[in-house]
Amino acid sequence: MGHLTSRDVYKKEKKLERIDKIIASQGIYSRSDVKSLISKKRVAVDGETVKSANIKVDPEKSVITIDGRELTVKKNVYIMLNKPKGYVSATEDRDHQTVLELMPADFAGRDLFPAGRLDRDTTGLMIITDDGVLAHNILAPKKHVQKIYHVELDIPVTEEMARGFAEGVELNDGVCKEAGLEITGEYTAKVTLKEGRYHQIKRMFGCYGAKVVELHRLTMGNLHLPDNLAVGECRELTEEELKLLQQQV
Ligand code: URA
């Protein structure tokens, strides 16, 4: 049997968090609601009524109940959104509505942000989370997380465009990585990107004199936008979906 080192003790202590902070972090109750729940003795940890907001517990090991009902403590949340047009991919914006305004009130207490950007007029799959590590990895150029988009142009899609995309289109900020272009109709295509530069798809097609009139993200890595998630709707990722996303990063 090994000895407990000071480092282990530190790690152990680090896992302990104040009960009021844990409950508030779930985004269901505000800080003042939590205070009131505790003072009214409605909160229990492992069956024992909590008498003070100062007590520290390990949220991974202890069972926290409110009025006898177990609180499922989630460290992070992962939400998929079918982004509508008109919303910016930011946490705040002076002039436009942000994708955060589409999040259910249940998550109001969490520090959510979009993991990646879609233009204001682009629709489709977007992940909104409070997990900075996952968000960073999704965006990290080294990870090459593939993203597939449905594109509609104002002029017919050509084989020349497809060849150019495969070779690497030259933009004013450098040559793009090879991209996939599958022609799906006279004016439509599926484009696969391994990087995410500013207005990338619009600028790539712009090199061929084409204007993108519709842009919709279908996938991020192995994660697909489900058919039953309408534009403007969002829901938490299932465990399998989260695994699919994490596998990639
Ligand atoms: N490329 C664009 O031009 N816009 C997007 O929103 C995404 C990729």
JSON list of N, CA, C and O in Angstrom, two decimals, residues 174-200:
[
{"chain": "A", "resi": 174, "resn": "GLY", "atom": "N", "xyz": [-3.26, 33.32, -47.54]},
{"chain": "A", "resi": 174, "resn": "GLY", "atom": "CA", "xyz": [-2.49, 32.09, -47.77]},
{"chain": "A", "resi": 174, "resn": "GLY", "atom": "C", "xyz": [-3.31, 31.01, -48.44]},
{"chain": "A", "resi": 174, "resn": "GLY", "atom": "O", "xyz": [-4.52, 31.13, -48.60]},
{"chain": "A", "resi": 175, "resn": "VAL", "atom": "N", "xyz": [-2.60, 29.93, -48.82]},
{"chain": "A", "resi": 175, "resn": "VAL", "atom": "CA", "xyz": [-3.26, 28.82, -49.53]},
{"chain": "A", "resi": 175, "resn": "VAL", "atom": "C", "xyz": [-4.04, 27.99, -48.52]},
{"chain": "A", "resi": 175, "resn": "VAL", "atom": "O", "xyz": [-3.55, 27.67, -47.43]},
{"chain": "A", "resi": 176, "resn": "CYS", "atom": "N", "xyz": [-5.26, 27.61, -48.90]},
{"chain": "A", "resi": 176, "resn": "CYS", "atom": "CA", "xyz": [-6.09, 26.78, -48.01]},
{"chain": "A", "resi": 176, "resn": "CYS", "atom": "C", "xyz": [-5.62, 25.33, -48.07]},
{"chain": "A", "resi": 176, "resn": "CYS", "atom": "O", "xyz": [-5.09, 24.88, -49.09]},
{"chain": "A", "resi": 177, "resn": "LYS", "atom": "N", "xyz": [-5.91, 24.62, -46.98]},
{"chain": "A", "resi": 177, "resn": "LYS", "atom": "CA", "xyz": [-5.69, 23.17, -47.01]},
{"chain": "A", "resi": 177, "resn": "LYS", "atom": "C", "xyz": [-6.66, 22.59, -48.04]},
{"chain": "A", "resi": 177, "resn": "LYS", "atom": "O", "xyz": [-7.72, 23.18, -48.29]},
{"chain": "A", "resi": 178, "resn": "GLU", "atom": "N", "xyz": [-6.30, 21.44, -48.59]},
{"chain": "A", "resi": 178, "resn": "GLU", "atom": "CA", "xyz": [-7.20, 20.77, -49.54]},
{"chain": "A", "resi": 178, "resn": "GLU", "atom": "C", "xyz": [-8.60, 20.66, -48.91]},
{"chain": "A", "resi": 178, "resn": "GLU", "atom": "O", "xyz": [-8.73, 20.37, -47.71]},
{"chain": "A", "resi": 179, "resn": "ALA", "atom": "N", "xyz": [-9.59, 20.89, -49.73]},
{"chain": "A", "resi": 179, "resn": "ALA", "atom": "CA", "xyz": [-10.97, 20.81, -49.23]},
{"chain": "A", "resi": 179, "resn": "ALA", "atom": "C", "xyz": [-11.77, 19.94, -50.20]},
{"chain": "A", "resi": 179, "resn": "ALA", "atom": "O", "xyz": [-11.46, 19.87, -51.39]},
{"chain": "A", "resi": 180, "resn": "GLY", "atom": "N", "xyz": [-12.79, 19.28, -49.67]},
{"chain": "A", "resi": 180, "resn": "GLY", "atom": "CA", "xyz": [-13.63, 18.42, -50.52]},
{"chain": "A", "resi": 180, "resn": "GLY", "atom": "C", "xyz": [-14.77, 19.24, -51.09]},
{"chain": "A", "resi": 180, "resn": "GLY", "atom": "O", "xyz": [-15.34, 20.08, -50.40]},
{"chain": "A", "resi": 181, "resn": "LEU", "atom": "N", "xyz": [-15.09, 18.99, -52.36]},
{"chain": "A", "resi": 181, "resn": "LEU", "atom": "CA", "xyz": [-16.28, 19.63, -52.93]},
{"chain": "A", "resi": 181, "resn": "LEU", "atom": "C", "xyz": [-17.02, 18.55, -53.72]},
{"chain": "A", "resi": 181, "resn": "LEU", "atom": "O", "xyz": [-16.54, 18.07, -54.75]},
{"chain": "A", "resi": 182, "resn": "GLU", "atom": "N", "xyz": [-18.17, 18.17, -53.19]},
{"chain": "A", "resi": 182, "resn": "GLU", "atom": "CA", "xyz": [-19.00, 17.17, -53.87]},
{"chain": "A", "resi": 182, "resn": "GLU", "atom": "C", "xyz": [-20.19, 17.90, -54.47]},
{"chain": "A", "resi": 182, "resn": "GLU", "atom": "O", "xyz": [-20.95, 18.56, -53.73]},
{"chain": "A", "resi": 183, "resn": "ILE", "atom": "N", "xyz": [-20.34, 17.80, -55.79]},
{"chain": "A", "resi": 183, "resn": "ILE", "atom": "CA", "xyz": [-21.45, 18.50, -56.44]},
{"chain": "A", "resi": 183, "resn": "ILE", "atom": "C", "xyz": [-22.74, 17.71, -56.19]},
{"chain": "A", "resi": 183, "resn": "ILE", "atom": "O", "xyz": [-22.81, 16.52, -56.50]},
{"chain": "A", "resi": 184, "resn": "THR", "atom": "N", "xyz": [-23.74, 18.36, -55.60]},
{"chain": "A", "resi": 184, "resn": "THR", "atom": "CA", "xyz": [-24.97, 17.64, -55.26]},
{"chain": "A", "resi": 184, "resn": "THR", "atom": "C", "xyz": [-26.15, 18.10, -56.11]},
{"chain": "A", "resi": 184, "resn": "THR", "atom": "O", "xyz": [-27.23, 17.53, -56.06]},
{"chain": "A", "resi": 185, "resn": "GLY", "atom": "N", "xyz": [-25.97, 19.17, -56.87]},
{"chain": "A", "resi": 185, "resn": "GLY", "atom": "CA", "xyz": [-27.03, 19.70, -57.73]},
{"chain": "A", "resi": 185, "resn": "GLY", "atom": "C", "xyz": [-26.42, 20.78, -58.58]},
{"chain": "A", "resi": 185, "resn": "GLY", "atom": "O", "xyz": [-25.24, 21.10, -58.43]},
{"chain": "A", "resi": 186, "resn": "GLU", "atom": "N", "xyz": [-27.23, 21.37, -59.48]},
{"chain": "A", "resi": 186, "resn": "GLU", "atom": "CA", "xyz": [-26.65, 22.38, -60.37]},
{"chain": "A", "resi": 186, "resn": "GLU", "atom": "C", "xyz": [-26.02, 23.53, -59.57]},
{"chain": "A", "resi": 186, "resn": "GLU", "atom": "O", "xyz": [-24.92, 23.99, -59.87]},
{"chain": "A", "resi": 187, "resn": "TYR", "atom": "N", "xyz": [-26.72, 23.95, -58.52]},
{"chain": "A", "resi": 187, "resn": "TYR", "atom": "CA", "xyz": [-26.24, 25.10, -57.73]},
{"chain": "A", "resi": 187, "resn": "TYR", "atom": "C", "xyz": [-25.76, 24.70, -56.33]},
{"chain": "A", "resi": 187, "resn": "TYR", "atom": "O", "xyz": [-25.45, 25.56, -55.54]},
{"chain": "A", "resi": 188, "resn": "THR", "atom": "N", "xyz": [-25.79, 23.42, -56.04]},
{"chain": "A", "resi": 188, "resn": "THR", "atom": "CA", "xyz": [-25.51, 23.01, -54.66]},
{"chain": "A", "resi": 188, "resn": "THR", "atom": "C", "xyz": [-24.33, 22.05, -54.56]},
{"chain": "A", "resi": 188, "resn": "THR", "atom": "O", "xyz": [-24.03, 21.31, -55.51]},
{"chain": "A", "resi": 189, "resn": "ALA", "atom": "N", "xyz": [-23.70, 22.06, -53.38]},
{"chain": "A", "resi": 189, "resn": "ALA", "atom": "CA", "xyz": [-22.54, 21.19, -53.15]},
{"chain": "A", "resi": 189, "resn": "ALA", "atom": "C", "xyz": [-22.40, 20.92, -51.67]},
{"chain": "A", "resi": 189, "resn": "ALA", "atom": "O", "xyz": [-22.98, 21.62, -50.83]},
{"chain": "A", "resi": 190, "resn": "LYS", "atom": "N", "xyz": [-21.60, 19.85, -51.38]},
{"chain": "A", "resi": 190, "resn": "LYS", "atom": "CA", "xyz": [-21.20, 19.60, -50.00]},
{"chain": "A", "resi": 190, "resn": "LYS", "atom": "C", "xyz": [-19.72, 19.92, -49.93]},
{"chain": "A", "resi": 190, "resn": "LYS", "atom": "O", "xyz": [-18.93, 19.37, -50.72]},
{"chain": "A", "resi": 191, "resn": "VAL", "atom": "N", "xyz": [-19.35, 20.77, -49.01]},
{"chain": "A", "resi": 191, "resn": "VAL", "atom": "CA", "xyz": [-17.94, 21.17, -48.90]},
{"chain": "A", "resi": 191, "resn": "VAL", "atom": "C", "xyz": [-17.40, 20.66, -47.57]},
{"chain": "A", "resi": 191, "resn": "VAL", "atom": "O", "xyz": [-18.03, 20.83, -46.53]},
{"chain": "A", "resi": 192, "resn": "THR", "atom": "N", "xyz": [-16.23, 20.02, -47.62]},
{"chain": "A", "resi": 192, "resn": "THR", "atom": "CA", "xyz": [-15.58, 19.53, -46.40]},
{"chain": "A", "resi": 192, "resn": "THR", "atom": "C", "xyz": [-14.32, 20.34, -46.15]},
{"chain": "A", "resi": 192, "resn": "THR", "atom": "O", "xyz": [-13.43, 20.40, -47.00]},
{"chain": "A", "resi": 193, "resn": "LEU", "atom": "N", "xyz": [-14.28, 20.96, -44.97]},
{"chain": "A", "resi": 193, "resn": "LEU", "atom": "CA", "xyz": [-13.12, 21.79, -44.60]},
{"chain": "A", "resi": 193, "resn": "LEU", "atom": "C", "xyz": [-12.38, 21.16, -43.43]},
{"chain": "A", "resi": 193, "resn": "LEU", "atom": "O", "xyz": [-12.99, 20.54, -42.56]},
{"chain": "A", "resi": 194, "resn": "LYS", "atom": "N", "xyz": [-11.06, 21.36, -43.41]},
{"chain": "A", "resi": 194, "resn": "LYS", "atom": "CA", "xyz": [-10.27, 20.89, -42.27]},
{"chain": "A", "resi": 194, "resn": "LYS", "atom": "C", "xyz": [-9.73, 22.06, -41.47]},
{"chain": "A", "resi": 194, "resn": "LYS", "atom": "O", "xyz": [-8.89, 21.90, -40.60]},
{"chain": "A", "resi": 195, "resn": "GLU", "atom": "N", "xyz": [-10.12, 23.25, -41.83]},
{"chain": "A", "resi": 195, "resn": "GLU", "atom": "CA", "xyz": [-9.69, 24.43, -41.09]},
{"chain": "A", "resi": 195, "resn": "GLU", "atom": "C", "xyz": [-10.87, 25.40, -41.06]},
{"chain": "A", "resi": 195, "resn": "GLU", "atom": "O", "xyz": [-11.90, 25.15, -41.70]},
{"chain": "A", "resi": 196, "resn": "GLY", "atom": "N", "xyz": [-10.72, 26.47, -40.33]},
{"chain": "A", "resi": 196, "resn": "GLY", "atom": "CA", "xyz": [-11.85, 27.39, -40.20]},
{"chain": "A", "resi": 196, "resn": "GLY", "atom": "C", "xyz": [-11.38, 28.83, -40.22]},
{"chain": "A", "resi": 196, "resn": "GLY", "atom": "O", "xyz": [-11.23, 29.45, -39.18]},
{"chain": "A", "resi": 197, "resn": "ARG", "atom": "N", "xyz": [-11.14, 29.33, -41.41]},
{"chain": "A", "resi": 197, "resn": "ARG", "atom": "CA", "xyz": [-10.72, 30.73, -41.50]},
{"chain": "A", "resi": 197, "resn": "ARG", "atom": "C", "xyz": [-11.94, 31.62, -41.66]},
{"chain": "A", "resi": 197, "resn": "ARG", "atom": "O", "xyz": [-13.01, 31.15, -42.06]},
{"chain": "A", "resi": 198, "resn": "TYR", "atom": "N", "xyz": [-11.70, 32.88, -41.45]},
{"chain": "A", "resi": 198, "resn": "TYR", "atom": "CA", "xyz": [-12.76, 33.88, -41.53]},
{"chain": "A", "resi": 198, "resn": "TYR", "atom": "C", "xyz": [-13.45, 33.80, -42.91]},
{"chain": "A", "resi": 198, "resn": "TYR", "atom": "O", "xyz": [-12.78, 33.88, -43.94]},
{"chain": "A", "resi": 199, "resn": "HIS", "atom": "N", "xyz": [-14.76, 33.63, -42.94]},
{"chain": "A", "resi": 199, "resn": "HIS", "atom": "CA", "xyz": [-15.55, 33.58, -44.18]},
{"chain": "A", "resi": 199, "resn": "HIS", "atom": "C", "xyz": [-14.94, 32.62, -45.21]},
{"chain": "A", "resi": 199, "resn": "HIS", "atom": "O", "xyz": [-14.98, 32.89, -46.42]},
{"chain": "A", "resi": 200, "resn": "GLN", "atom": "N", "xyz": [-14.38, 31.52, -44.74]},
{"chain": "A", "resi": 200, "resn": "GLN", "atom": "CA", "xyz": [-13.56, 30.71, -45.65]},
{"chain": "A", "resi": 200, "resn": "GLN", "atom": "C", "xyz": [-14.30, 30.23, -46.90]},
{"chain": "A", "resi": 200, "resn": "GLN", "atom": "O", "xyz": [-13.81, 30.37, -48.02]}
]
